[in-house]
Backbone as ProteinMPNN parsed JSONL, in Angstrom:
{"seq_chain_A": "MFSWVVIFQRARVLSRAEKHARMFEDTFWSGAELVSLYKQVANAPNVIGLEAVFKAGFQEFTRLRQDVRSDPDAVMEGVHRAMRVARAREEERLELHLPFLATVGSISPYVGLFGTVWGIMNSFFQIGAQESSSLAVVAPGISEALFATAIGLFAAIPAVIAYNRFGHRVDRYEARLQRFADKLNATFSRQL", "coords_chain_A": {"N_chain_A": [[-22.748, 12.919, -24.21], [-21.691, 10.389, -23.885], [-21.826, 10.042, -21.149], [-24.547, 9.592, -20.748], [-24.809, 7.13, -22.022], [-23.236, 5.578, -20.316], [-24.759, 5.838, -17.985], [-27.177, 4.46, -18.631], [-26.104, 1.938, -19.188], [-24.869, 1.216, -16.735], [-27.139, 1.184, -15.1], [-28.492, -0.991, -16.169], [-26.639, -3.078, -15.66], [-26.521, -3.07, -12.834], [-29.193, -3.612, -12.189], [-29.465, -6.161, -13.278], [-27.599, -7.55, -11.715], [-28.759, -7.331, -9.161], [-31.126, -8.738, -9.6], [-30.148, -11.324, -10.218], [-28.965, -11.871, -7.76], [-31.183, -11.995, -6.007], [-32.537, -14.219, -7.104], [-30.589, -16.251, -6.808], [-30.219, -16.27, -4.025], [-32.769, -17.07, -3.202], [-32.788, -19.689, -4.224], [-30.58, -20.763, -2.872], [-31.296, -20.549, -0.127], [-33.487, -22.148, -0.08], [-33.042, -24.632, 0.754], [-31.566, -26.283, -0.805], [-29.208, -28.816, -1.674], [-25.774, -28.291, -1.064], [-23.726, -29.342, -2.706], [-25.036, -30.102, -5.095], [-25.996, -27.613, -5.809], [-23.592, -26.27, -6.204], [-22.607, -27.681, -8.447], [-24.471, -26.899, -10.33], [-23.964, -24.131, -10.441], [-21.272, -24.144, -11.188], [-21.416, -25.079, -13.792], [-22.647, -23.048, -15.101], [-22.643, -20.468, -17.607], [-21.959, -17.742, -17.144], [-20.876, -16.625, -14.316], [-21.701, -14.595, -11.725], [-21.745, -12.17, -9.044], [-23.419, -13.192, -6.107], [-23.353, -15.858, -6.761], [-20.749, -16.175, -7.721], [-19.284, -15.667, -5.4], [-20.186, -17.776, -3.804], [-19.309, -19.958, -5.382], [-16.489, -19.611, -5.348], [-15.99, -19.825, -2.578], [-17.006, -22.406, -2.01], [-15.415, -24.039, -3.66], [-12.876, -23.624, -2.523], [-13.341, -24.527, 0.076], [-13.935, -27.246, -0.368], [-11.528, -28.085, -1.539], [-9.594, -27.576, 0.507], [-10.628, -29.076, 2.578], [-10.301, -31.684, 1.784], [-7.746, -32.351, 2.434], [-6.653, -34.185, 4.992], [-5.103, -33.419, 7.099], [-5.625, -30.81, 7.508], [-6.192, -28.004, 9.454], [-9.165, -26.966, 11.036], [-9.489, -24.197, 11.446], [-7.661, -23.156, 9.614], [-8.819, -24.02, 7.263], [-11.211, -22.538, 7.279], [-10.144, -19.958, 7.199], [-8.96, -19.959, 4.671], [-11.248, -20.292, 3.066], [-12.605, -17.957, 3.7], [-10.813, -16.048, 2.684], [-10.856, -16.689, -0.081], [-13.508, -16.092, -0.718], [-13.502, -13.385, -0.139], [-11.839, -12.364, -2.14], [-13.385, -12.975, -4.399], [-15.603, -11.372, -3.85], [-14.408, -8.834, -3.974], [-13.725, -8.71, -6.691], [-16.275, -8.663, -7.813], [-17.3, -6.286, -6.739], [-15.586, -4.465, -7.956], [-16.351, -4.814, -10.616], [-18.96, -3.827, -10.538], [-18.582, -1.165, -9.842], [-17.416, -0.053, -12.025], [-16.845, 2.605, -14.256], [-18.163, 4.433, -12.614], [-16.52, 6.447, -11.418], [-16.115, 8.015, -13.696], [-18.656, 9.15, -14.106], [-18.77, 10.736, -11.814], [-16.726, 12.523, -12.38], [-17.688, 13.79, -14.724], [-19.956, 14.967, -13.627], [-18.816, 16.821, -11.883], [-17.126, 18.404, -13.466], [-18.52, 19.332, -15.751], [-20.255, 21.625, -15.179], [-18.304, 23.626, -15.036], [-17.278, 23.625, -17.602], [-19.549, 24.487, -18.925], [-19.724, 27.021, -17.724], [-17.373, 28.181, -18.7], [-18.049, 28.307, -21.419], [-20.163, 30.098, -21.195], [-18.89, 32.447, -20.29], [-17.251, 32.857, -22.499], [-19.172, 33.31, -24.517], [-20.377, 35.706, -23.583], [-18.16, 37.395, -23.578], [-17.762, 37.46, -26.325], [-20.087, 38.801, -27.072], [-19.577, 41.348, -25.941], [-17.303, 41.999, -27.427], [-18.434, 42.214, -29.992], [-20.153, 44.367, -29.552], [-18.269, 46.386, -29.133], [-16.906, 46.317, -31.597], [-18.856, 46.979, -33.468], [-19.868, 49.232, -32.463], [-22.365, 49.423, -31.316], [-25.13, 48.6, -29.329], [-27.293, 47.078, -29.893], [-29.996, 44.708, -29.978], [-29.64, 42.84, -32.021], [-26.899, 42.726, -32.259], [-26.003, 41.884, -29.732], [-27.454, 39.582, -29.102], [-26.602, 37.083, -30.474], [-24.196, 36.339, -29.099], [-25.077, 36.169, -26.439], [-26.935, 34.146, -26.712], [-25.252, 32.055, -27.438], [-23.839, 31.836, -25.029], [-25.865, 31.063, -23.217], [-26.572, 28.633, -24.336], [-24.228, 27.134, -23.977], [-24.207, 27.018, -21.179], [-26.545, 25.539, -20.738], [-25.865, 23.083, -21.952], [-23.755, 22.26, -20.303], [-25.14, 21.914, -17.867], [-26.975, 19.985, -18.677], [-25.351, 17.793, -18.987], [-24.145, 17.571, -16.446], [-26.118, 17.405, -14.323], [-27.711, 14.937, -14.647], [-25.541, 13.156, -14.46], [-24.515, 13.516, -11.852], [-26.757, 12.829, -10.302], [-27.097, 10.15, -11.14], [-24.616, 9.067, -10.375], [-24.719, 9.316, -7.554], [-27.009, 7.783, -6.983], [-26.343, 5.246, -8.105], [-24.034, 4.735, -6.638], [-25.124, 4.374, -4.09], [-26.708, 2.098, -4.558], [-24.701, 0.237, -5.226], [-23.301, 0.164, -2.806], [-25.279, -0.98, -1.148], [-25.5, -3.457, -2.422], [-22.922, -4.474, -2.055], [-22.962, -4.771, 0.711], [-24.86, -6.768, 0.848], [-23.475, -8.86, -0.413], [-21.468, -9.21, 1.5], [-22.967, -10.018, 3.772], [-24.007, -12.424, 2.793], [-21.632, -13.875, 2.386], [-20.765, -14.062, 5.038], [-22.83, -15.625, 6.145], [-22.501, -17.929, 4.627], [-19.936, -18.674, 5.426], [-20.537, -19.37, 8.068], [-22.167, -21.583, 7.6], [-20.329, -23.355, 6.386], [-18.556, -23.608, 8.509], [-20.116, -24.956, 10.405], [-20.295, -27.398, 9.1], [-17.729, -28.345, 9.33]], "CA_chain_A": [[-23.539, 11.78, -24.646], [-21.132, 9.165, -23.322], [-22.321, 9.881, -19.774], [-25.876, 8.967, -20.837], [-24.57, 5.719, -22.341], [-22.76, 4.974, -19.071], [-25.891, 5.79, -17.054], [-28.062, 3.363, -19.013], [-25.364, 0.677, -19.067], [-24.725, 0.907, -15.304], [-28.465, 0.831, -14.58], [-28.766, -2.361, -16.619], [-25.739, -3.99, -14.944], [-26.934, -3.154, -11.432], [-30.486, -4.303, -12.126], [-29.208, -7.575, -13.538], [-26.911, -8.104, -10.544], [-29.732, -7.454, -8.075], [-32.059, -9.822, -9.966], [-29.425, -12.59, -10.032], [-28.767, -12.083, -6.328], [-32.462, -12.456, -5.448], [-32.81, -15.58, -7.583], [-29.648, -17.193, -6.213], [-30.527, -16.385, -2.595], [-33.97, -17.9, -3.078], [-32.381, -21.075, -4.455], [-29.656, -21.166, -1.816], [-31.982, -20.703, 1.155], [-34.618, -23.072, -0.202], [-32.637, -25.911, 1.326], [-30.894, -27.106, -1.817], [-27.932, -29.392, -1.244], [-24.682, -27.439, -1.525], [-22.977, -29.991, -3.792], [-25.803, -29.983, -6.344], [-26.023, -26.192, -6.153], [-22.28, -25.958, -6.759], [-22.53, -28.222, -9.807], [-25.296, -26.031, -11.173], [-23.256, -22.856, -10.602], [-20.02, -24.393, -11.907], [-21.717, -25.294, -15.205], [-23.253, -21.837, -15.664], [-21.681, -19.78, -18.472], [-21.537, -16.44, -16.634], [-21.077, -16.64, -12.873], [-21.474, -13.264, -11.157], [-22.396, -11.838, -7.79], [-23.454, -14.176, -5.031], [-22.933, -17.143, -7.322], [-19.282, -16.178, -7.776], [-18.809, -15.788, -4.02], [-20.47, -19.156, -3.412], [-18.43, -20.856, -6.129], [-15.125, -19.477, -4.825], [-15.954, -20.363, -1.226], [-17.219, -23.856, -2.02], [-14.225, -24.665, -4.242], [-11.791, -23.582, -1.541], [-13.745, -25.393, 1.181], [-13.769, -28.623, -0.821], [-10.1, -28.343, -1.75], [-8.88, -27.619, 1.779], [-11.203, -30.114, 3.43], [-9.8, -32.977, 1.324], [-6.496, -32.603, 3.144], [-7.056, -34.629, 6.326], [-4.277, -32.744, 8.102], [-6.008, -29.4, 7.57], [-6.769, -27.453, 10.677], [-10.443, -26.31, 10.7], [-9.307, -22.733, 11.371], [-6.982, -22.869, 8.345], [-9.821, -24.208, 6.204], [-12.122, -21.397, 7.293], [-9.394, -18.784, 6.755], [-8.833, -20.075, 3.219], [-12.57, -20.042, 2.492], [-12.869, -16.524, 3.875], [-9.952, -15.332, 1.741], [-11.352, -16.925, -1.448], [-14.753, -15.324, -0.91], [-13.151, -11.957, -0.128], [-11.321, -12.058, -3.48], [-14.54, -12.993, -5.319], [-16.387, -10.157, -3.554], [-13.67, -7.67, -4.486], [-13.89, -8.693, -8.155], [-17.645, -8.26, -8.106], [-17.406, -4.862, -6.412], [-14.873, -3.751, -9.015], [-17.19, -4.878, -11.819], [-20.131, -2.969, -10.361], [-18.163, 0.231, -9.73], [-16.818, 0.372, -13.283], [-17.335, 3.839, -14.863], [-18.747, 5.394, -11.673], [-15.678, 7.657, -11.331], [-16.363, 8.846, -14.879], [-19.857, 9.945, -13.835], [-18.406, 11.754, -10.825], [-15.928, 13.535, -13.074], [-18.598, 14.551, -15.589], [-20.814, 15.769, -12.762], [-18.102, 17.933, -11.27], [-16.442, 19.234, -14.465], [-19.434, 19.899, -16.752], [-20.666, 23.01, -14.913], [-17.208, 24.533, -15.365], [-17.243, 23.726, -19.069], [-20.667, 25.382, -19.239], [-19.348, 28.377, -17.297], [-16.398, 28.669, -19.673], [-18.809, 28.677, -22.615], [-20.934, 31.3, -20.864], [-17.954, 33.578, -20.297], [-16.829, 33.053, -23.884], [-20.284, 33.927, -25.24], [-20.552, 37.092, -23.135], [-17.015, 38.141, -24.118], [-18.045, 37.642, -27.744], [-21.085, 39.877, -27.16], [-18.892, 42.63, -25.696], [-16.443, 42.249, -28.57], [-19.304, 42.685, -31.079], [-20.604, 45.729, -29.199], [-17.143, 47.293, -29.382], [-16.547, 46.341, -33.015], [-19.901, 47.618, -34.261], [-20.247, 50.438, -31.731], [-23.807, 49.386, -31.163], [-25.551, 47.61, -28.332], [-28.632, 46.628, -30.258], [-30.286, 43.291, -29.729], [-29.064, 42.057, -33.119], [-25.466, 42.604, -32.014], [-25.764, 41.221, -28.46], [-28.197, 38.313, -29.006], [-25.869, 35.86, -30.802], [-23.255, 36.001, -28.027], [-25.852, 35.749, -25.264], [-27.494, 32.848, -27.083], [-24.13, 31.126, -27.337], [-23.552, 31.679, -23.603], [-26.928, 30.279, -22.602], [-26.484, 27.274, -24.874], [-23.117, 26.471, -23.286], [-24.664, 26.742, -19.812], [-27.523, 24.452, -20.809], [-25.149, 21.838, -22.258], [-23.044, 21.876, -19.076], [-26.122, 21.403, -16.9], [-27.544, 18.763, -19.25], [-24.415, 16.701, -18.714], [-23.793, 17.466, -15.029], [-27.209, 17.022, -13.415], [-27.956, 13.487, -14.658], [-24.348, 12.422, -14.03], [-24.449, 13.571, -10.389], [-27.864, 12.021, -9.783], [-26.794, 8.739, -11.399], [-23.481, 8.669, -9.54], [-25.191, 9.144, -6.181], [-27.953, 6.654, -6.943], [-25.608, 4.008, -8.343], [-23.158, 4.526, -5.489], [-25.953, 3.825, -3.019], [-27.073, 0.721, -4.932], [-23.49, -0.593, -5.125], [-23.056, -0.035, -1.375], [-26.256, -1.962, -0.657], [-25.157, -4.762, -2.995], [-21.712, -4.925, -1.371], [-23.393, -5.248, 2.032], [-25.536, -8.049, 0.606], [-22.405, -9.829, -0.65], [-20.805, -9.461, 2.78], [-23.871, -10.821, 4.606], [-24.054, -13.778, 2.232], [-20.355, -14.532, 2.672], [-20.758, -14.388, 6.465], [-23.733, -16.763, 6.36], [-21.873, -19.1, 4.013], [-18.863, -19.05, 6.352], [-21.16, -20.056, 9.2], [-22.607, -22.894, 7.106], [-19.138, -24.192, 6.229], [-18.026, -23.844, 9.849], [-20.932, -26.02, 11.009], [-19.976, -28.668, 8.451], [-16.433, -28.807, 9.832]], "C_chain_A": [[-23.013, 10.482, -24.043], [-21.619, 8.957, -21.89], [-23.71, 9.251, -19.776], [-25.754, 7.479, -21.16], [-24.137, 4.978, -21.073], [-23.91, 4.833, -18.081], [-26.802, 4.607, -17.388], [-27.375, 2.001, -18.853], [-25.218, 0.27, -17.61], [-26.066, 0.521, -14.687], [-28.806, -0.605, -14.947], [-27.914, -3.368, -15.844], [-26.186, -4.165, -13.499], [-28.271, -3.872, -11.286], [-30.305, -5.801, -12.325], [-28.537, -8.236, -12.327], [-27.88, -8.308, -9.385], [-30.724, -8.588, -8.344], [-31.405, -11.187, -9.761], [-29.243, -12.894, -8.545], [-30.045, -12.602, -5.669], [-32.732, -13.902, -5.837], [-31.885, -16.591, -6.909], [-29.918, -17.363, -4.719], [-31.763, -17.246, -2.365], [-33.623, -19.379, -3.238], [-31.523, -21.578, -3.305], [-30.387, -21.444, -0.507], [-33.203, -21.608, 1.081], [-34.276, -24.451, 0.353], [-31.97, -26.83, 0.326], [-29.57, -27.615, -1.264], [-26.799, -28.593, -1.867], [-23.915, -28.047, -2.697], [-23.728, -29.847, -5.113], [-25.899, -28.525, -6.779], [-24.686, -25.767, -6.755], [-22.147, -26.46, -8.188], [-23.325, -27.363, -10.783], [-24.578, -24.718, -11.46], [-21.99, -23.061, -11.433], [-20.239, -24.569, -13.403], [-22.35, -24.076, -15.874], [-22.214, -21.08, -16.495], [-21.139, -18.477, -17.892], [-21.866, -16.369, -15.149], [-20.707, -15.273, -12.314], [-22.111, -13.192, -9.781], [-22.285, -12.914, -6.733], [-23.017, -15.552, -5.519], [-21.414, -17.257, -7.358], [-18.683, -16.326, -6.381], [-19.007, -17.223, -3.533], [-19.5, -20.12, -4.08], [-17.007, -20.811, -5.573], [-15.015, -20.095, -3.432], [-16.082, -21.882, -1.203], [-16.003, -24.587, -2.588], [-13.093, -24.738, -3.217], [-12.095, -24.505, -0.355], [-13.508, -26.867, 0.819], [-12.295, -28.988, -0.957], [-9.364, -28.493, -0.421], [-9.382, -28.742, 2.688], [-10.702, -31.511, 3.03], [-8.481, -33.356, 2.012], [-6.846, -32.927, 4.592], [-6.256, -33.945, 7.434], [-4.679, -31.29, 8.293], [-6.659, -29.06, 8.907], [-8.081, -26.756, 10.301], [-10.323, -24.78, 10.594], [-8.621, -22.333, 10.066], [-7.947, -23.027, 7.174], [-10.718, -22.979, 6.135], [-11.42, -20.109, 6.849], [-9.237, -18.794, 5.227], [-10.153, -19.794, 2.515], [-12.89, -18.553, 2.552], [-12.072, -15.705, 2.858], [-10.462, -15.485, 0.303], [-12.629, -16.125, -1.706], [-14.486, -13.832, -0.913], [-12.63, -11.521, -1.495], [-12.475, -12.002, -4.489], [-15.417, -11.759, -5.105], [-15.709, -8.925, -4.127], [-13.786, -7.575, -6.008], [-15.278, -8.199, -8.537], [-17.846, -6.768, -7.83], [-16.726, -4.013, -7.488], [-15.705, -3.706, -10.303], [-18.377, -3.919, -11.71], [-19.761, -1.484, -10.324], [-17.526, 0.779, -11.002], [-17.544, 1.598, -13.837], [-18.006, 4.796, -13.875], [-17.845, 6.616, -11.47], [-15.842, 8.588, -12.537], [-17.585, 9.738, -14.657], [-19.575, 11.05, -12.819], [-17.624, 12.887, -11.479], [-16.8, 14.407, -13.964], [-19.462, 15.48, -14.745], [-20.102, 16.961, -12.156], [-17.473, 18.883, -12.291], [-17.409, 19.954, -15.407], [-19.925, 21.309, -16.428], [-19.568, 24.023, -15.246], [-17.048, 24.7, -16.868], [-18.362, 24.656, -19.523], [-20.358, 26.818, -18.871], [-18.329, 28.983, -18.257], [-17.101, 29.115, -20.954], [-19.634, 29.942, -22.385], [-20.041, 32.535, -20.92], [-17.519, 33.891, -21.722], [-17.925, 33.765, -24.691], [-20.498, 35.385, -24.849], [-19.382, 37.948, -23.614], [-17.228, 38.429, -25.601], [-19.064, 38.764, -27.942], [-20.437, 41.234, -26.955], [-17.962, 42.992, -26.852], [-17.259, 42.814, -29.739], [-19.833, 44.09, -30.809], [-19.505, 46.731, -29.512], [-16.831, 47.422, -30.855], [-17.572, 47.105, -33.829], [-20.392, 48.912, -33.63], [-21.763, 50.568, -31.613], [-24.145, 48.316, -30.138], [-26.968, 47.127, -28.616], [-28.776, 45.133, -30.007], [-29.671, 42.401, -30.811], [-27.571, 41.829, -32.925], [-25.193, 41.724, -30.786], [-26.351, 39.793, -28.435], [-27.385, 37.075, -29.379], [-24.904, 35.418, -29.695], [-23.965, 35.509, -26.773], [-26.457, 34.372, -25.524], [-26.435, 31.754, -26.959], [-23.808, 30.834, -25.87], [-24.601, 30.814, -22.93], [-26.908, 28.83, -23.083], [-25.37, 26.491, -24.17], [-23.506, 26.122, -21.855], [-25.612, 25.556, -19.804], [-26.838, 23.112, -21.07], [-24.398, 21.343, -21.017], [-23.987, 21.283, -18.045], [-26.748, 20.097, -17.38], [-26.64, 17.564, -19.001], [-24.227, 16.485, -17.206], [-24.919, 16.912, -14.158], [-27.493, 15.52, -13.468], [-26.751, 12.679, -14.158], [-24.243, 12.4, -12.502], [-25.553, 12.718, -9.772], [-27.558, 10.536, -9.956], [-25.644, 8.252, -10.52], [-23.936, 8.408, -8.104], [-26.112, 7.934, -6.056], [-27.223, 5.319, -7.119], [-24.656, 3.703, -7.193], [-23.912, 3.904, -4.326], [-26.334, 2.376, -3.32], [-25.871, -0.222, -4.818], [-23.178, -0.857, -3.655], [-24.002, -1.072, -0.784], [-25.913, -3.359, -1.162], [-23.906, -5.327, -2.324], [-22.042, -5.443, 0.025], [-24.094, -6.598, 1.908], [-24.515, -9.161, 0.364], [-21.721, -10.205, 0.662], [-21.672, -10.329, 3.696], [-23.93, -12.273, 4.111], [-22.773, -14.532, 2.554], [-20.274, -14.919, 4.15], [-21.642, -15.598, 6.761], [-23.139, -18.048, 5.779], [-20.708, -19.598, 4.867], [-19.421, -19.827, 7.538], [-21.616, -21.457, 8.788], [-21.42, -23.847, 6.976], [-18.552, -24.546, 7.598], [-18.795, -24.951, 10.559], [-20.588, -27.382, 10.404], [-18.621, -29.215, 8.898], [-16.602, -29.422, 11.195]], "O_chain_A": [[-23.789, 9.581, -23.726], [-21.805, 7.818, -21.46], [-24.021, 8.453, -18.891], [-26.51, 6.663, -20.633], [-24.619, 3.88, -20.795], [-24.02, 3.809, -17.407], [-27.156, 3.834, -16.497], [-28.003, 1.03, -18.43], [-25.419, -0.898, -17.274], [-26.124, -0.372, -13.842], [-29.347, -1.349, -14.129], [-28.422, -4.404, -15.417], [-26.226, -5.286, -12.994], [-28.455, -4.657, -10.356], [-30.917, -6.608, -11.626], [-28.881, -9.361, -11.963], [-27.834, -9.333, -8.705], [-31.115, -9.31, -7.427], [-32.017, -12.098, -9.204], [-29.354, -14.046, -8.126], [-29.999, -13.536, -4.869], [-33.113, -14.716, -4.996], [-32.329, -17.658, -6.487], [-29.853, -18.478, -4.202], [-31.798, -18.057, -1.44], [-34.105, -20.22, -2.479], [-31.718, -22.692, -2.819], [-30.13, -22.454, 0.148], [-33.882, -21.809, 2.087], [-35.133, -25.333, 0.41], [-31.823, -28.025, 0.579], [-28.9, -26.933, -0.489], [-26.846, -28.255, -3.05], [-23.496, -27.318, -3.596], [-23.13, -29.51, -6.135], [-25.886, -28.229, -7.974], [-24.652, -24.991, -7.71], [-21.632, -25.748, -9.051], [-22.901, -27.131, -11.915], [-24.582, -24.244, -12.596], [-21.672, -22.236, -12.289], [-19.358, -24.249, -14.201], [-22.564, -24.078, -17.086], [-21.037, -21.05, -16.135], [-19.978, -18.139, -18.122], [-23.003, -16.086, -14.771], [-19.559, -14.839, -12.409], [-22.914, -14.046, -9.406], [-21.215, -13.472, -6.493], [-22.39, -16.315, -4.783], [-20.858, -18.314, -7.06], [-17.689, -17.029, -6.201], [-18.112, -17.812, -2.927], [-18.935, -20.996, -3.425], [-16.392, -21.854, -5.352], [-14.054, -20.808, -3.142], [-15.362, -22.564, -0.474], [-15.603, -25.629, -2.068], [-12.441, -25.77, -3.064], [-11.202, -25.183, 0.152], [-12.951, -27.628, 1.609], [-11.871, -30.065, -0.542], [-8.593, -29.436, -0.243], [-8.616, -29.289, 3.481], [-10.686, -32.42, 3.86], [-8.153, -34.535, 2.148], [-7.285, -32.051, 5.337], [-6.697, -33.903, 8.583], [-4.128, -30.607, 9.155], [-7.55, -29.755, 9.394], [-8.103, -26.013, 9.32], [-10.975, -24.154, 9.758], [-8.949, -21.303, 9.477], [-7.898, -22.261, 6.211], [-10.957, -22.442, 5.053], [-12.033, -19.265, 6.196], [-9.367, -17.757, 4.578], [-10.174, -19.13, 1.478], [-13.378, -17.967, 1.586], [-12.604, -14.778, 2.246], [-10.494, -14.509, -0.446], [-12.805, -15.552, -2.781], [-15.167, -13.084, -1.614], [-12.947, -10.425, -1.957], [-12.536, -11.1, -5.324], [-15.914, -11.171, -6.065], [-16.371, -8.063, -4.705], [-13.928, -6.48, -6.552], [-15.432, -7.413, -9.471], [-18.496, -6.073, -8.612], [-17.241, -2.965, -7.877], [-15.752, -2.684, -10.988], [-18.749, -3.274, -12.691], [-20.557, -0.64, -10.735], [-17.139, 1.947, -11.05], [-18.774, 1.604, -13.873], [-18.391, 5.894, -14.279], [-18.358, 7.729, -11.359], [-15.721, 9.806, -12.407], [-17.562, 10.927, -14.975], [-20.08, 12.165, -12.949], [-17.834, 14.06, -11.171], [-16.665, 15.63, -13.959], [-19.674, 16.639, -15.104], [-20.717, 18.005, -11.937], [-17.305, 20.066, -11.994], [-17.135, 21.081, -15.818], [-20.006, 22.132, -17.34], [-19.855, 25.138, -15.683], [-16.722, 25.785, -17.349], [-18.161, 25.506, -20.391], [-20.691, 27.736, -19.62], [-18.413, 30.165, -18.589], [-16.788, 30.17, -21.506], [-19.781, 30.762, -23.292], [-20.399, 33.544, -21.526], [-17.429, 35.057, -22.106], [-17.647, 34.696, -25.447], [-20.775, 36.217, -25.713], [-19.578, 39.096, -24.013], [-16.909, 39.519, -26.076], [-18.932, 39.578, -28.857], [-20.71, 42.172, -27.705], [-17.847, 44.164, -27.213], [-16.838, 43.766, -30.396], [-19.947, 44.905, -31.725], [-19.763, 47.791, -30.082], [-16.521, 48.516, -31.327], [-17.215, 47.805, -34.776], [-21.235, 49.606, -34.199], [-22.346, 51.639, -31.781], [-23.517, 47.258, -30.094], [-27.733, 46.813, -27.704], [-27.794, 44.408, -29.849], [-29.223, 41.296, -30.506], [-27.039, 40.822, -33.392], [-24.265, 40.915, -30.794], [-25.782, 38.903, -27.803], [-27.463, 36.079, -28.659], [-24.817, 34.227, -29.398], [-23.522, 34.56, -26.126], [-26.479, 33.527, -24.629], [-26.7, 30.67, -26.44], [-23.534, 29.687, -25.517], [-24.261, 29.922, -22.153], [-27.198, 27.912, -22.316], [-25.552, 25.327, -23.813], [-23.168, 25.043, -21.369], [-25.497, 24.668, -18.959], [-27.205, 22.107, -20.462], [-24.407, 20.149, -20.717], [-23.675, 20.269, -17.42], [-27.019, 19.204, -16.577], [-27.122, 16.445, -18.825], [-24.157, 15.346, -16.746], [-24.679, 16.03, -13.334], [-27.515, 14.878, -12.418], [-26.918, 11.644, -13.513], [-23.913, 11.365, -11.923], [-25.307, 11.969, -8.825], [-27.738, 9.752, -9.025], [-25.698, 7.146, -9.983], [-23.575, 7.392, -7.51], [-25.99, 7.153, -5.112], [-27.462, 4.374, -6.367], [-24.489, 2.544, -6.814], [-23.399, 3.011, -3.653], [-26.286, 1.524, -2.433], [-26.015, -1.357, -4.363], [-22.828, -1.98, -3.291], [-23.585, -1.937, -0.015], [-26.022, -4.334, -0.419], [-23.836, -6.526, -2.053], [-21.471, -6.438, 0.472], [-23.936, -7.467, 2.766], [-24.669, -10.271, 0.873], [-21.429, -11.376, 0.904], [-21.173, -11.263, 4.323], [-23.905, -13.216, 4.902], [-22.819, -15.697, 2.95], [-19.769, -15.993, 4.479], [-21.261, -16.484, 7.526], [-23.262, -19.121, 6.369], [-20.516, -20.805, 5.016], [-18.84, -20.827, 7.96], [-21.462, -22.409, 9.553], [-21.491, -25.001, 7.4], [-18.101, -25.673, 7.807], [-18.199, -25.789, 11.236], [-20.588, -28.396, 11.103], [-18.395, -30.424, 8.847], [-15.626, -29.874, 11.793]]}, "name": "protein", "num_of_chains": 1, "seq": "MFSWVVIFQRARVLSRAEKHARMFEDTFWSGAELVSLYKQVANAPNVIGLEAVFKAGFQEFTRLRQDVRSDPDAVMEGVHRAMRVARAREEERLELHLPFLATVGSISPYVGLFGTVWGIMNSFFQIGAQESSSLAVVAPGISEALFATAIGLFAAIPAVIAYNRFGHRVDRYEARLQRFADKLNATFSRQL"}
């Protein structure tokens, strides 16, 4: 059941991140002044995704640029480093619980198989104990085995599908963060 909770929670987090990214990119590329955009982002209660990368890069750019002795290459290196840290935090936030889904997807079939073997062993034990192989003797153990198999598959299949789907979405989002950071670096470089 926890894997289903994780699946729904991760779907919500990724959808929200993608929506925020679209909205922020639209605002950013609409020609808004960077200072006013920074003030808007800095006053926001929950800064995530592209906004966090922008905020980190702009703060570092402003801080390093105030020092008149700063070498433009050193300024750009500092901006790049600050945005890389912000990107890494965002990637970590998005990948949270994905290893759990991978583990559930790979382990659950074995748990189901263990239950299947246990149920069939129970059936053979009952056959031996009652010296009868009637359906009434065999059915409970077989039923137990099939139920264990079904539970294992019920947990594994959605977990594997969700892990693969979310992994792909996270990869696409990480590429989007990287492209944005590269474009922002170019913008800052032009201003220097």
